[in-house]
mmCIF file of C-alpha atoms in Angstrom:
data_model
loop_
_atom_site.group_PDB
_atom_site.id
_atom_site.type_symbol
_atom_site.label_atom_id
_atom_site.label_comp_id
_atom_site.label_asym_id
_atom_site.label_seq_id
_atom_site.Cartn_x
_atom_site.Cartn_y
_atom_site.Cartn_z
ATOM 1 C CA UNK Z 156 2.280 6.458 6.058
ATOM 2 C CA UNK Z 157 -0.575 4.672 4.146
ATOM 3 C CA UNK Z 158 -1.294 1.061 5.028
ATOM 4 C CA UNK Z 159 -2.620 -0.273 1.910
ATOM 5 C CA UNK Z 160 -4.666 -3.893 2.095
ATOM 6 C CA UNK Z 161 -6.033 -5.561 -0.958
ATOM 7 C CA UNK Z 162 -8.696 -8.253 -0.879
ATOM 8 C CA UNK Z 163 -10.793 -10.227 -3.691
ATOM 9 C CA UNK Z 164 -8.519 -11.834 -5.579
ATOM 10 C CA UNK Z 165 -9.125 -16.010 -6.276
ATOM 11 C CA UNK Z 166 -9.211 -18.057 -9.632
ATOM 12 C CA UNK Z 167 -11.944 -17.637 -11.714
ATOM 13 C CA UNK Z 168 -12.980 -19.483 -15.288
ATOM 14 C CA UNK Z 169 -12.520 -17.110 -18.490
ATOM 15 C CA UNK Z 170 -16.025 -15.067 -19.113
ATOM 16 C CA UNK Z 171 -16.418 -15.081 -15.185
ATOM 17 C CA UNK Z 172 -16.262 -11.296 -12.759
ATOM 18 C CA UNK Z 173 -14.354 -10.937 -9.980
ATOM 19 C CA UNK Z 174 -14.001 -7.980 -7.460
ATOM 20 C CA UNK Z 175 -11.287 -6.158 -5.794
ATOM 21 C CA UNK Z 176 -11.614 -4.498 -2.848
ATOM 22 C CA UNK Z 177 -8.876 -2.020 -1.085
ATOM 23 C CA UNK Z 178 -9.002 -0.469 1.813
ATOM 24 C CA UNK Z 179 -6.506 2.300 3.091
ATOM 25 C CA UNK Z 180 -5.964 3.184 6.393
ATOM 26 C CA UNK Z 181 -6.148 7.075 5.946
ATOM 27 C CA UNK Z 182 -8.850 8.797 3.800
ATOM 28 C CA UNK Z 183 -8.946 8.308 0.056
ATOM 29 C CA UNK Z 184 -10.140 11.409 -0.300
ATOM 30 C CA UNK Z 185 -6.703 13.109 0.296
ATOM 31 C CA UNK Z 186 -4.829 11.135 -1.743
ATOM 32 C CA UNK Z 187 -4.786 12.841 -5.683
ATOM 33 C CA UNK Z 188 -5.502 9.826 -6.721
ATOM 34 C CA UNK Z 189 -6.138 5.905 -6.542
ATOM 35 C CA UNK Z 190 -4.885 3.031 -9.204
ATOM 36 C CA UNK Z 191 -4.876 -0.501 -9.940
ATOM 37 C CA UNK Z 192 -1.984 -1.783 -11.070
ATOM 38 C CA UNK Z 193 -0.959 -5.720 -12.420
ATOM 39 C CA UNK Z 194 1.961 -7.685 -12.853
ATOM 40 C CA UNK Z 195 2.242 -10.939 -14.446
ATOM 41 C CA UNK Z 196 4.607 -13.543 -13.166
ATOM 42 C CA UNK Z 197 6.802 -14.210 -15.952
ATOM 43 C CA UNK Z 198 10.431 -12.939 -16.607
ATOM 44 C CA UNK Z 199 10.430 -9.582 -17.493
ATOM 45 C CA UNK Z 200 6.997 -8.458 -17.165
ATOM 46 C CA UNK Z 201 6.510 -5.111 -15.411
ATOM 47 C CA UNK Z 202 3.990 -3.836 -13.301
ATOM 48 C CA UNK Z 203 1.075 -2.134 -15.500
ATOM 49 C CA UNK Z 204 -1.322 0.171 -14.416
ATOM 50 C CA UNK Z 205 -4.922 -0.611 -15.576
ATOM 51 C CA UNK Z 206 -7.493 1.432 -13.716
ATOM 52 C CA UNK Z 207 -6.620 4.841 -12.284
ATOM 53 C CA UNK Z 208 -9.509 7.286 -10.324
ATOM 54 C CA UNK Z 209 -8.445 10.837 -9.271
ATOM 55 C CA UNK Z 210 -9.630 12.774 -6.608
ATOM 56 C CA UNK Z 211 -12.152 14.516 -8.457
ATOM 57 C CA UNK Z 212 -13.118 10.829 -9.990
ATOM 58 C CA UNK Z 213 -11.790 11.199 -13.739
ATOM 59 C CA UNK Z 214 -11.299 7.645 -14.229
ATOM 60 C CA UNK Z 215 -8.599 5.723 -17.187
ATOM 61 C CA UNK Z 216 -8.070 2.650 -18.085
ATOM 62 C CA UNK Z 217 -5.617 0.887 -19.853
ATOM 63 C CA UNK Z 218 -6.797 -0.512 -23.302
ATOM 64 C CA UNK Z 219 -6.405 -3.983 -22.175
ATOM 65 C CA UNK Z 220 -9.216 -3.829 -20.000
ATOM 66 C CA UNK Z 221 -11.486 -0.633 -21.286
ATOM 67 C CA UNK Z 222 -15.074 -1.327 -21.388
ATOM 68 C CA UNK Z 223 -14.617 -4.511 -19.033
ATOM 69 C CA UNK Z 224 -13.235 -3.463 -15.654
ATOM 70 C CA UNK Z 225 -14.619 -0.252 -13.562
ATOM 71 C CA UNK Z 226 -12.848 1.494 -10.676
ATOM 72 C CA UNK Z 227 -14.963 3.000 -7.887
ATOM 73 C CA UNK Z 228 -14.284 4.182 -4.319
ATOM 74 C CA UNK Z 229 -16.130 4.254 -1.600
ATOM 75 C CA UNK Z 230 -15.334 7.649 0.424
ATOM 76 C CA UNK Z 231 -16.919 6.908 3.900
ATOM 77 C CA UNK Z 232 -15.236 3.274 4.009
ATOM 78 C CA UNK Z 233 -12.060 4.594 2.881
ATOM 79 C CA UNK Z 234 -12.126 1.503 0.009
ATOM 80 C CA UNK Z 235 -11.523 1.456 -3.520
ATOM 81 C CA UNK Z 236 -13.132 -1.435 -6.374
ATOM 82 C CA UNK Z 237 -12.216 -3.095 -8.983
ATOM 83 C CA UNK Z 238 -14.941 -4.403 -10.730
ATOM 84 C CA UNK Z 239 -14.163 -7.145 -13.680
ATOM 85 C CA UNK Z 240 -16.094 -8.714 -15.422
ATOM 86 C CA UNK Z 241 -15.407 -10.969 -18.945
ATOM 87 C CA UNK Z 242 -12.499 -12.177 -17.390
ATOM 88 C CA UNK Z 243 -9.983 -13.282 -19.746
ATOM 89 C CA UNK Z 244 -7.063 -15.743 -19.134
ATOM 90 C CA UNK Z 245 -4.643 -13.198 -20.304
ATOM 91 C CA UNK Z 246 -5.806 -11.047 -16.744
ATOM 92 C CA UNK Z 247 -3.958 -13.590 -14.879
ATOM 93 C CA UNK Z 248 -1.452 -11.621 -12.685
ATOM 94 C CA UNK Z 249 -1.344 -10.522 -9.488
ATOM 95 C CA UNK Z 250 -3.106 -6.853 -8.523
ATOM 96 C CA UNK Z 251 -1.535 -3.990 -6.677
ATOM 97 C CA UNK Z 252 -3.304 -1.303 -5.307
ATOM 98 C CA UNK Z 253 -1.974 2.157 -5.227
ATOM 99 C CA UNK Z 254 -2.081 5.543 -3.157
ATOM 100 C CA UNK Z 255 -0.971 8.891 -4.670
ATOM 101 C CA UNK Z 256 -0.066 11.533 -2.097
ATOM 102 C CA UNK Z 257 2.243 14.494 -3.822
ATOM 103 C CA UNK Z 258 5.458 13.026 -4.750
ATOM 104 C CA UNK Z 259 4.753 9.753 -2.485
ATOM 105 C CA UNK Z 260 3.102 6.552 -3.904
ATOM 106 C CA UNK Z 261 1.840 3.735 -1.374
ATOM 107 C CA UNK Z 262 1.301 0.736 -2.324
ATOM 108 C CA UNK Z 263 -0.981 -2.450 -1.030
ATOM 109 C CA UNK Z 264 1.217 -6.181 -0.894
ATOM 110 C CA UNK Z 265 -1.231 -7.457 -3.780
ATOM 111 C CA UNK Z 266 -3.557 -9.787 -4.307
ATOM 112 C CA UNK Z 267 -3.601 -12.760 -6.871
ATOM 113 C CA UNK Z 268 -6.070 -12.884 -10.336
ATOM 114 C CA UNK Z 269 -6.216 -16.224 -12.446
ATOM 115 C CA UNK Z 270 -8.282 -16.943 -14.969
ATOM 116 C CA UNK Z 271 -8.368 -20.644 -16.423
ATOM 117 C CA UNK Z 272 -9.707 -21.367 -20.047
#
């Protein structure tokens, strides 16, 4: 079992950066791969992912955020990042972090994003 614990989150004006930080309680390393994921609260929206590092640190991003958020990972704190910056109201939702292991995903309680206008 992975204890995933998100941190970072806050209200921020539109243009403005924010960070995310998670930290797992096992090594990233092992895991095939660590994401970012978002969900707005509204009816009906779904959980997106966004940012997405393997283990061999091919990163993607979701179109909605290319060029303006980065994932990174810190290996000997066992912590990945989410780095965004030009913050858009539209980012408002609240941010998972997720653990792949095989056919297991973890997943962090989340941490809330909102960006006024």
């Amino acid at each position: 079992q992975v204890q995933l614990v998100e941190s970072g989150g806050g209200l921020v004006q539109a243009g403005g950066s924010l960070r995310l930080s998670c930290a797992a309680s096992a090594s990233i390393f092992t895991m095939d791969a660590m994401a970012w994921y978002r969900q707005a609260q509204a009816p009906g929206k779904q959980r997106v992912l966004i940012a997405r590092m393997t283990r061999g640190t091919s990163t993607s991003y979701a179109d909605s955020v290319k060029g303006r958020f980065t994932i990174s990972r810190d290996i000997r704190e066992n912590t990945v990042h989410l780095q965004m910056n030009s913050l858009k109201p539209e980012d408002t939702a609240v941010y998972f972090c997720n653990a792949e292991s095989g056919v297991r995903d973890y997943w962090g309680q989340g941490t809330q994003v909102t960006v006024s206008s």
